[in-house]
C-alpha cells in the first residue's frame, strides 16, 4: 500500500512537471476559471467597434507587433518604467491607437475574475473580434497565453519589419518568428484595411531614382496623384493615406490587386511581387473566391498568435496591462 502510494505521488509529480513544461494554448482556456471571459471581450468589441471601426486595423497591427517581440505576451502594452524604454516607444509603434480600449476591457475582466485573464489573450481576442465586426475573416484564438515582464524598445526596432524593407529582409524577420513566405504574403494582406502616414512611403514619391524622384517600381500615375493630393511635401508627417484606397474599411482582395498593378504603397508591399514564389501566391489568392483568402489568412493568424507564447507558470497574469505586477 505504502509502495503504491509512493508510486502514485511520483507519477503525479511527473505529470505535474510534464504539465507545466508542456502547457499549451487551448480553445476556451478560461472555460472553468472565468467562463464568461471571452464573451465579455466579444460583447465589448461588438458594442464599441461599430462606432470606431478604424480601431480594428490598429488592433490587428498591435497584435502583430506584440507577437514579433518576445512572443505574444502583451509586452507591447507595457508603459515606461525607470531605466527601460518600452516597445511602445519604437518607431513603428508611434502610430498605434487604442491602448485605452484594451485597458477598459481588462478592467471588466478584473471585475469578473481578478488575476485570471492575461493581457496577451485580451489583445489577441480583441484583434480577432474587432476584425470580425468589420466583416473580415474569423480565426481561431486558442487561449492560455501569459504576460511578459520585459518590454525593450531596441528589440522592437530590431524585430518589427520596416516599410522600407526588401523581400530578403522581410522574409528573414518572418523566418525569425517561425513564419514562412506564405505567412508573409497572407499576413501582409491585413493592409487591405487601415491607414498609413506619409513618412512610411514618401521616399518613394520624392527621393527615389525615377523621374521627379519617384520610385520606378511604383505606378507613376498613382505616385503623381499621391504627391498632388495627399503627401504634398517630402516632410508631411501628419496626412493619412489608405493603403487600399477605395476599400480601406473592407477586408477584401483589392490589396493584392493593387500589388499586381504596382500600386502597393510601401516598398515592403511592392517587395511581395519581386519573387516568383510570393507572386504565385498573390495570383493564387486573386484567382480564388474571397473565402479562400479568409481561410488561408485564418491559418496564418492562428500561427502568428502562437509565436513564443508563455504558458503554464511562465510570466504572470498582469493586473493592469500597462504595468507588470509589483
Ligand atoms: C510585412 C511587414 C509589414 C510592414 C513593413 C508593415 C508596415 C506598416 C506600416 C508602415 C504601416 C503604417 C503605419 C502608419 O504610418 O500609421 C502599417 C499599417 C498597418 N499594418 Fe502593417 N506592416 C507589415 C505587416 C503587417 C501585418 C503582418 C499586419 C497584421 C496581420 C499588419 C497590419 C497593419 C494594419 C491593419 C495597418 C493599418 C493600421 C491603422 O490603420 O492604424 N501589417 N503597416
Ligand atoms: C501609459 O502611457 C501612455 C502614453 O504612452 C499614457 O497615455 C497612458 O495613460 C499610460 N497608461 C497608464 C495606465 O498609465
Ligand atoms: C534591450 O535590448 C538590447 C538589444 O537586445 C540590449 O542591448 C539592451 O541591453 C536591452 N536593454 C535593457 C535595459 O535590458
Ligand atoms: C535588402 O536589404 C538589405 C538591408 O538593407 C541589404 O543588405 C540587402 O542587400 C538587400 N537585398 C537585396 C536583394 O536587395
Ligand atoms: C534623399 O535621401 C538622402 C538620404 O536620406 C539624402 O541625402 C538626399 O538629400 C535626399 N535627396 C532628395 C532629393 O531629397
Ligand atoms: C513632423 O513635422 C513637423 C513639421 O515639419 C515637425 O515639427 C515635427 O517634429 C515632425 N514630427 C515628427 C514626429 O517627425
Ligand atoms: C502609443 C505610444 O505609446 N506611442 C509612443 C511611440 O513612441 C513615441 C516616442 O518614440 C512616443 O512619443 C509615443 O507616445
PDB file of N, CA and C in Angstrom, residues 87-168:
ATOM      1  N   UNK A  87       8.638  48.953 -25.692  1.00  0.00           N
ATOM      2  CA  UNK A  87       8.304  48.742 -27.105  1.00  0.00           C
ATOM      3  C   UNK A  87       7.428  49.864 -27.658  1.00  0.00           C
ATOM      4  N   UNK A  88       6.559  50.389 -26.804  1.00  0.00           N
ATOM      5  CA  UNK A  88       5.674  51.473 -27.232  1.00  0.00           C
ATOM      6  C   UNK A  88       6.434  52.632 -27.846  1.00  0.00           C
ATOM      7  N   UNK A  89       7.684  52.828 -27.432  1.00  0.00           N
ATOM      8  CA  UNK A  89       8.464  53.955 -27.927  1.00  0.00           C
ATOM      9  C   UNK A  89       9.141  53.674 -29.264  1.00  0.00           C
ATOM     10  N   UNK A  90       9.028  52.461 -29.765  1.00  0.00           N
ATOM     11  CA  UNK A  90       9.707  52.119 -31.017  1.00  0.00           C
ATOM     12  C   UNK A  90       9.089  52.874 -32.188  1.00  0.00           C
ATOM     13  N   UNK A  91       9.921  53.138 -33.190  1.00  0.00           N
ATOM     14  CA  UNK A  91       9.460  53.904 -34.351  1.00  0.00           C
ATOM     15  C   UNK A  91       8.138  53.359 -34.915  1.00  0.00           C
ATOM     16  N   UNK A  92       8.015  52.052 -35.139  1.00  0.00           N
ATOM     17  CA  UNK A  92       6.764  51.578 -35.751  1.00  0.00           C
ATOM     18  C   UNK A  92       5.555  51.689 -34.838  1.00  0.00           C
ATOM     19  N   UNK A  93       5.786  51.922 -33.542  1.00  0.00           N
ATOM     20  CA  UNK A  93       4.654  51.973 -32.610  1.00  0.00           C
ATOM     21  C   UNK A  93       4.056  53.359 -32.488  1.00  0.00           C
ATOM     22  N   UNK A  94       4.689  54.317 -33.109  1.00  0.00           N
ATOM     23  CA  UNK A  94       4.269  55.682 -32.824  1.00  0.00           C
ATOM     24  C   UNK A  94       2.863  55.992 -33.302  1.00  0.00           C
ATOM     25  N   UNK A  95       2.340  55.151 -34.177  1.00  0.00           N
ATOM     26  CA  UNK A  95       1.014  55.434 -34.715  1.00  0.00           C
ATOM     27  C   UNK A  95      -0.049  54.464 -34.197  1.00  0.00           C
ATOM     28  N   UNK A  96       0.291  53.677 -33.185  1.00  0.00           N
ATOM     29  CA  UNK A  96      -0.703  52.740 -32.656  1.00  0.00           C
ATOM     30  C   UNK A  96      -1.738  53.487 -31.813  1.00  0.00           C
ATOM     31  N   UNK A  97      -2.982  53.030 -31.910  1.00  0.00           N
ATOM     32  CA  UNK A  97      -4.072  53.670 -31.166  1.00  0.00           C
ATOM     33  C   UNK A  97      -4.903  52.589 -30.485  1.00  0.00           C
ATOM     34  N   UNK A  98      -5.526  52.926 -29.367  1.00  0.00           N
ATOM     35  CA  UNK A  98      -6.485  52.017 -28.755  1.00  0.00           C
ATOM     36  C   UNK A  98      -6.034  51.376 -27.456  1.00  0.00           C
ATOM     37  N   UNK A  99      -4.914  51.853 -26.894  1.00  0.00           N
ATOM     38  CA  UNK A  99      -4.442  51.271 -25.626  1.00  0.00           C
ATOM     39  C   UNK A  99      -5.503  51.421 -24.526  1.00  0.00           C
ATOM     40  N   UNK A 100      -6.219  52.561 -24.539  1.00  0.00           N
ATOM     41  CA  UNK A 100      -7.235  52.792 -23.503  1.00  0.00           C
ATOM     42  C   UNK A 100      -8.415  51.817 -23.650  1.00  0.00           C
ATOM     43  N   UNK A 101      -8.731  51.452 -24.870  1.00  0.00           N
ATOM     44  CA  UNK A 101      -9.799  50.470 -25.131  1.00  0.00           C
ATOM     45  C   UNK A 101      -9.432  49.134 -24.471  1.00  0.00           C
ATOM     46  N   UNK A 102      -8.184  48.725 -24.661  1.00  0.00           N
ATOM     47  CA  UNK A 102      -7.717  47.460 -24.076  1.00  0.00           C
ATOM     48  C   UNK A 102      -7.772  47.543 -22.551  1.00  0.00           C
ATOM     49  N   UNK A 103      -7.379  48.692 -22.009  1.00  0.00           N
ATOM     50  CA  UNK A 103      -7.422  48.859 -20.543  1.00  0.00           C
ATOM     51  C   UNK A 103      -8.853  48.726 -20.011  1.00  0.00           C
ATOM     52  N   UNK A 104      -9.814  49.232 -20.784  1.00  0.00           N
ATOM     53  CA  UNK A 104     -11.203  49.126 -20.323  1.00  0.00           C
ATOM     54  C   UNK A 104     -11.697  47.677 -20.334  1.00  0.00           C
ATOM     55  N   UNK A 105     -11.330  46.934 -21.353  1.00  0.00           N
ATOM     56  CA  UNK A 105     -11.714  45.515 -21.385  1.00  0.00           C
ATOM     57  C   UNK A 105     -11.063  44.779 -20.215  1.00  0.00           C
ATOM     58  N   UNK A 106      -9.794  45.099 -19.964  1.00  0.00           N
ATOM     59  CA  UNK A 106      -9.094  44.462 -18.849  1.00  0.00           C
ATOM     60  C   UNK A 106      -9.813  44.749 -17.521  1.00  0.00           C
ATOM     61  N   UNK A 107     -10.281  45.985 -17.342  1.00  0.00           N
ATOM     62  CA  UNK A 107     -10.989  46.327 -16.094  1.00  0.00           C
ATOM     63  C   UNK A 107     -12.245  45.482 -15.921  1.00  0.00           C
ATOM     64  N   UNK A 108     -12.971  45.283 -17.027  1.00  0.00           N
ATOM     65  CA  UNK A 108     -14.183  44.446 -16.943  1.00  0.00           C
ATOM     66  C   UNK A 108     -13.822  43.027 -16.522  1.00  0.00           C
ATOM     67  N   UNK A 109     -12.732  42.515 -17.076  1.00  0.00           N
ATOM     68  CA  UNK A 109     -12.340  41.140 -16.761  1.00  0.00           C
ATOM     69  C   UNK A 109     -11.796  41.025 -15.338  1.00  0.00           C
ATOM     70  N   UNK A 110     -11.103  42.049 -14.869  1.00  0.00           N
ATOM     71  CA  UNK A 110     -10.621  42.029 -13.481  1.00  0.00           C
ATOM     72  C   UNK A 110     -11.802  42.076 -12.516  1.00  0.00           C
ATOM     73  N   UNK A 111     -12.871  42.780 -12.897  1.00  0.00           N
ATOM     74  CA  UNK A 111     -14.059  42.829 -12.041  1.00  0.00           C
ATOM     75  C   UNK A 111     -14.738  41.458 -12.007  1.00  0.00           C
ATOM     76  N   UNK A 112     -14.724  40.758 -13.117  1.00  0.00           N
ATOM     77  CA  UNK A 112     -15.379  39.450 -13.215  1.00  0.00           C
ATOM     78  C   UNK A 112     -14.551  38.356 -12.519  1.00  0.00           C
ATOM     79  N   UNK A 113     -13.273  38.295 -12.815  1.00  0.00           N
ATOM     80  CA  UNK A 113     -12.406  37.265 -12.211  1.00  0.00           C
ATOM     81  C   UNK A 113     -10.997  37.835 -12.075  1.00  0.00           C
ATOM     82  N   UNK A 114     -10.704  38.393 -10.924  1.00  0.00           N
ATOM     83  CA  UNK A 114      -9.423  39.078 -10.726  1.00  0.00           C
ATOM     84  C   UNK A 114      -8.209  38.168 -10.943  1.00  0.00           C
ATOM     85  N   UNK A 115      -7.231  38.695 -11.686  1.00  0.00           N
ATOM     86  CA  UNK A 115      -5.956  37.993 -11.823  1.00  0.00           C
ATOM     87  C   UNK A 115      -6.004  36.732 -12.656  1.00  0.00           C
ATOM     88  N   UNK A 116      -7.006  36.565 -13.500  1.00  0.00           N
ATOM     89  CA  UNK A 116      -7.135  35.302 -14.233  1.00  0.00           C
ATOM     90  C   UNK A 116      -6.825  35.430 -15.729  1.00  0.00           C
ATOM     91  N   UNK A 117      -7.320  36.480 -16.358  1.00  0.00           N
ATOM     92  CA  UNK A 117      -7.218  36.560 -17.821  1.00  0.00           C
ATOM     93  C   UNK A 117      -6.048  37.463 -18.218  1.00  0.00           C
ATOM     94  N   UNK A 118      -5.147  36.932 -19.033  1.00  0.00           N
ATOM     95  CA  UNK A 118      -3.929  37.674 -19.373  1.00  0.00           C
ATOM     96  C   UNK A 118      -4.203  38.789 -20.372  1.00  0.00           C
ATOM     97  N   UNK A 119      -3.376  39.809 -20.319  1.00  0.00           N
ATOM     98  CA  UNK A 119      -3.453  40.902 -21.297  1.00  0.00           C
ATOM     99  C   UNK A 119      -3.086  40.385 -22.682  1.00  0.00           C
ATOM    100  N   UNK A 120      -2.201  39.385 -22.744  1.00  0.00           N
ATOM    101  CA  UNK A 120      -1.803  38.811 -24.034  1.00  0.00           C
ATOM    102  C   UNK A 120      -3.013  38.167 -24.718  1.00  0.00           C
ATOM    103  N   UNK A 121      -3.821  37.431 -23.949  1.00  0.00           N
ATOM    104  CA  UNK A 121      -5.041  36.850 -24.525  1.00  0.00           C
ATOM    105  C   UNK A 121      -6.055  37.940 -24.877  1.00  0.00           C
ATOM    106  N   UNK A 122      -6.167  38.940 -24.032  1.00  0.00           N
ATOM    107  CA  UNK A 122      -7.141  40.012 -24.287  1.00  0.00           C
ATOM    108  C   UNK A 122      -6.823  40.696 -25.616  1.00  0.00           C
ATOM    109  N   UNK A 123      -5.559  41.040 -25.835  1.00  0.00           N
ATOM    110  CA  UNK A 123      -5.184  41.698 -27.096  1.00  0.00           C
ATOM    111  C   UNK A 123      -5.473  40.778 -28.285  1.00  0.00           C
ATOM    112  N   UNK A 124      -5.150  39.501 -28.148  1.00  0.00           N
ATOM    113  CA  UNK A 124      -5.359  38.552 -29.247  1.00  0.00           C
ATOM    114  C   UNK A 124      -6.843  38.416 -29.569  1.00  0.00           C
ATOM    115  N   UNK A 125      -7.669  38.348 -28.525  1.00  0.00           N
ATOM    116  CA  UNK A 125      -9.120  38.230 -28.731  1.00  0.00           C
ATOM    117  C   UNK A 125      -9.709  39.506 -29.321  1.00  0.00           C
ATOM    118  N   UNK A 126      -9.270  40.654 -28.811  1.00  0.00           N
ATOM    119  CA  UNK A 126      -9.792  41.931 -29.325  1.00  0.00           C
ATOM    120  C   UNK A 126      -9.450  42.072 -30.808  1.00  0.00           C
ATOM    121  N   UNK A 127      -8.244  41.697 -31.185  1.00  0.00           N
ATOM    122  CA  UNK A 127      -7.834  41.820 -32.593  1.00  0.00           C
ATOM    123  C   UNK A 127      -8.764  40.980 -33.474  1.00  0.00           C
ATOM    124  N   UNK A 128      -8.991  39.733 -33.077  1.00  0.00           N
ATOM    125  CA  UNK A 128      -9.868  38.855 -33.871  1.00  0.00           C
ATOM    126  C   UNK A 128     -11.310  39.381 -33.888  1.00  0.00           C
ATOM    127  N   UNK A 129     -11.836  39.678 -32.697  1.00  0.00           N
ATOM    128  CA  UNK A 129     -13.248  40.056 -32.621  1.00  0.00           C
ATOM    129  C   UNK A 129     -13.521  41.368 -33.354  1.00  0.00           C
ATOM    130  N   UNK A 130     -12.580  42.295 -33.329  1.00  0.00           N
ATOM    131  CA  UNK A 130     -12.854  43.573 -33.994  1.00  0.00           C
ATOM    132  C   UNK A 130     -12.766  43.430 -35.512  1.00  0.00           C
ATOM    133  N   UNK A 131     -11.888  42.559 -36.002  1.00  0.00           N
ATOM    134  CA  UNK A 131     -11.850  42.312 -37.455  1.00  0.00           C
ATOM    135  C   UNK A 131     -13.146  41.621 -37.895  1.00  0.00           C
ATOM    136  N   UNK A 132     -13.666  40.739 -37.058  1.00  0.00           N
ATOM    137  CA  UNK A 132     -14.940  40.091 -37.387  1.00  0.00           C
ATOM    138  C   UNK A 132     -16.074  41.133 -37.448  1.00  0.00           C
ATOM    139  N   UNK A 133     -16.077  42.076 -36.510  1.00  0.00           N
ATOM    140  CA  UNK A 133     -17.130  43.104 -36.505  1.00  0.00           C
ATOM    141  C   UNK A 133     -17.149  43.908 -37.802  1.00  0.00           C
ATOM    142  N   UNK A 134     -15.971  44.195 -38.372  1.00  0.00           N
ATOM    143  CA  UNK A 134     -15.970  44.976 -39.612  1.00  0.00           C
ATOM    144  C   UNK A 134     -16.198  44.085 -40.843  1.00  0.00           C
ATOM    145  N   UNK A 135     -16.565  42.835 -40.607  1.00  0.00           N
ATOM    146  CA  UNK A 135     -16.917  41.955 -41.724  1.00  0.00           C
ATOM    147  C   UNK A 135     -15.752  41.162 -42.279  1.00  0.00           C
ATOM    148  N   UNK A 136     -14.633  41.175 -41.567  1.00  0.00           N
ATOM    149  CA  UNK A 136     -13.436  40.459 -42.023  1.00  0.00           C
ATOM    150  C   UNK A 136     -13.445  39.000 -41.610  1.00  0.00           C
ATOM    151  N   UNK A 137     -12.332  38.312 -41.842  1.00  0.00           N
ATOM    152  CA  UNK A 137     -12.250  36.886 -41.558  1.00  0.00           C
ATOM    153  C   UNK A 137     -12.286  36.568 -40.054  1.00  0.00           C
ATOM    154  N   UNK A 138     -12.757  35.372 -39.748  1.00  0.00           N
ATOM    155  CA  UNK A 138     -12.705  34.825 -38.391  1.00  0.00           C
ATOM    156  C   UNK A 138     -11.503  33.887 -38.322  1.00  0.00           C
ATOM    157  N   UNK A 139     -10.819  33.872 -37.212  1.00  0.00           N
ATOM    158  CA  UNK A 139      -9.803  32.844 -36.999  1.00  0.00           C
ATOM    159  C   UNK A 139      -9.891  32.350 -35.567  1.00  0.00           C
ATOM    160  N   UNK A 140      -9.455  31.115 -35.357  1.00  0.00           N
ATOM    161  CA  UNK A 140      -9.489  30.545 -34.012  1.00  0.00           C
ATOM    162  C   UNK A 140      -8.461  31.233 -33.129  1.00  0.00           C
ATOM    163  N   UNK A 141      -8.852  31.505 -31.895  1.00  0.00           N
ATOM    164  CA  UNK A 141      -7.916  32.039 -30.918  1.00  0.00           C
ATOM    165  C   UNK A 141      -7.876  31.106 -29.716  1.00  0.00           C
ATOM    166  N   UNK A 142      -6.985  30.107 -29.771  1.00  0.00           N
ATOM    167  CA  UNK A 142      -6.764  29.331 -28.554  1.00  0.00           C
ATOM    168  C   UNK A 142      -6.170  30.278 -27.513  1.00  0.00           C
ATOM    169  N   UNK A 143      -6.509  30.072 -26.253  1.00  0.00           N
ATOM    170  CA  UNK A 143      -6.060  30.986 -25.198  1.00  0.00           C
ATOM    171  C   UNK A 143      -5.192  30.259 -24.167  1.00  0.00           C
ATOM    172  N   UNK A 144      -4.719  31.023 -23.193  1.00  0.00           N
ATOM    173  CA  UNK A 144      -3.817  30.470 -22.176  1.00  0.00           C
ATOM    174  C   UNK A 144      -2.448  31.139 -22.208  1.00  0.00           C
ATOM    175  N   UNK A 145      -2.332  32.229 -22.986  1.00  0.00           N
ATOM    176  CA  UNK A 145      -1.079  32.999 -23.008  1.00  0.00           C
ATOM    177  C   UNK A 145      -0.892  33.667 -21.645  1.00  0.00           C
ATOM    178  N   UNK A 146       0.354  33.820 -21.243  1.00  0.00           N
ATOM    179  CA  UNK A 146       0.642  34.596 -20.034  1.00  0.00           C
ATOM    180  C   UNK A 146       1.456  35.823 -20.406  1.00  0.00           C
ATOM    181  N   UNK A 147       1.462  36.793 -19.510  1.00  0.00           N
ATOM    182  CA  UNK A 147       2.054  38.090 -19.822  1.00  0.00           C
ATOM    183  C   UNK A 147       3.544  38.141 -19.498  1.00  0.00           C
ATOM    184  N   UNK A 148       4.287  38.812 -20.370  1.00  0.00           N
ATOM    185  CA  UNK A 148       5.716  39.000 -20.140  1.00  0.00           C
ATOM    186  C   UNK A 148       5.967  40.149 -19.176  1.00  0.00           C
ATOM    187  N   UNK A 149       7.213  40.253 -18.738  1.00  0.00           N
ATOM    188  CA  UNK A 149       7.558  41.314 -17.785  1.00  0.00           C
ATOM    189  C   UNK A 149       8.627  42.241 -18.354  1.00  0.00           C
ATOM    190  N   UNK A 150       9.021  42.009 -19.601  1.00  0.00           N
ATOM    191  CA  UNK A 150      10.081  42.830 -20.203  1.00  0.00           C
ATOM    192  C   UNK A 150       9.568  43.465 -21.482  1.00  0.00           C
ATOM    193  N   UNK A 151       9.851  44.744 -21.645  1.00  0.00           N
ATOM    194  CA  UNK A 151       9.489  45.454 -22.866  1.00  0.00           C
ATOM    195  C   UNK A 151      10.638  46.383 -23.209  1.00  0.00           C
ATOM    196  N   UNK A 152      11.265  46.147 -24.358  1.00  0.00           N
ATOM    197  CA  UNK A 152      12.530  46.813 -24.679  1.00  0.00           C
ATOM    198  C   UNK A 152      12.455  47.427 -26.073  1.00  0.00           C
ATOM    199  N   UNK A 153      12.581  48.736 -26.154  1.00  0.00           N
ATOM    200  CA  UNK A 153      12.412  49.440 -27.421  1.00  0.00           C
ATOM    201  C   UNK A 153      13.375  48.938 -28.503  1.00  0.00           C
ATOM    202  N   UNK A 154      14.608  48.601 -28.137  1.00  0.00           N
ATOM    203  CA  UNK A 154      15.567  48.180 -29.191  1.00  0.00           C
ATOM    204  C   UNK A 154      15.140  46.868 -29.805  1.00  0.00           C
ATOM    205  N   UNK A 155      14.544  45.994 -29.001  1.00  0.00           N
ATOM    206  CA  UNK A 155      14.087  44.716 -29.554  1.00  0.00           C
ATOM    207  C   UNK A 155      12.949  44.924 -30.539  1.00  0.00           C
ATOM    208  N   UNK A 156      12.091  45.912 -30.252  1.00  0.00           N
ATOM    209  CA  UNK A 156      11.002  46.200 -31.188  1.00  0.00           C
ATOM    210  C   UNK A 156      11.570  46.741 -32.495  1.00  0.00           C
ATOM    211  N   UNK A 157      12.516  47.673 -32.396  1.00  0.00           N
ATOM    212  CA  UNK A 157      13.078  48.236 -33.624  1.00  0.00           C
ATOM    213  C   UNK A 157      13.822  47.185 -34.445  1.00  0.00           C
ATOM    214  N   UNK A 158      14.383  46.181 -33.771  1.00  0.00           N
ATOM    215  CA  UNK A 158      15.136  45.153 -34.489  1.00  0.00           C
ATOM    216  C   UNK A 158      14.237  44.096 -35.125  1.00  0.00           C
ATOM    217  N   UNK A 159      13.083  43.848 -34.551  1.00  0.00           N
ATOM    218  CA  UNK A 159      12.274  42.705 -35.000  1.00  0.00           C
ATOM    219  C   UNK A 159      11.050  43.053 -35.838  1.00  0.00           C
ATOM    220  N   UNK A 160      10.550  44.259 -35.700  1.00  0.00           N
ATOM    221  CA  UNK A 160       9.369  44.639 -36.473  1.00  0.00           C
ATOM    222  C   UNK A 160       9.832  45.143 -37.832  1.00  0.00           C
ATOM    223  N   UNK A 161       9.302  44.564 -38.913  1.00  0.00           N
ATOM    224  CA  UNK A 161       9.778  44.957 -40.241  1.00  0.00           C
ATOM    225  C   UNK A 161       9.461  46.426 -40.538  1.00  0.00           C
ATOM    226  N   UNK A 162      10.340  47.064 -41.278  1.00  0.00           N
ATOM    227  CA  UNK A 162      10.114  48.458 -41.662  1.00  0.00           C
ATOM    228  C   UNK A 162       9.478  48.486 -43.048  1.00  0.00           C
ATOM    229  N   UNK A 163       8.735  49.547 -43.344  1.00  0.00           N
ATOM    230  CA  UNK A 163       8.102  49.641 -44.667  1.00  0.00           C
ATOM    231  C   UNK A 163       9.123  49.797 -45.796  1.00  0.00           C
ATOM    232  N   UNK A 164      10.401  50.055 -45.436  1.00  0.00           N
ATOM    233  CA  UNK A 164      11.437  50.203 -46.459  1.00  0.00           C
ATOM    234  C   UNK A 164      12.118  48.872 -46.777  1.00  0.00           C
ATOM    235  N   UNK A 165      11.707  47.818 -46.095  1.00  0.00           N
ATOM    236  CA  UNK A 165      12.388  46.523 -46.256  1.00  0.00           C
ATOM    237  C   UNK A 165      12.182  45.919 -47.637  1.00  0.00           C
ATOM    238  N   UNK A 166      13.231  45.233 -48.115  1.00  0.00           N
ATOM    239  CA  UNK A 166      13.092  44.426 -49.334  1.00  0.00           C
ATOM    240  C   UNK A 166      12.626  43.008 -48.945  1.00  0.00           C
ATOM    241  N   UNK A 167      12.415  42.179 -49.945  1.00  0.00           N
ATOM    242  CA  UNK A 167      11.869  40.842 -49.683  1.00  0.00           C
ATOM    243  C   UNK A 167      12.774  40.021 -48.768  1.00  0.00           C
ATOM    244  N   UNK A 168      14.086  40.077 -49.035  1.00  0.00           N
ATOM    245  CA  UNK A 168      15.030  39.285 -48.239  1.00  0.00           C
ATOM    246  C   UNK A 168      14.911  39.626 -46.754  1.00  0.00           C
TER     247      UNK A 168
END
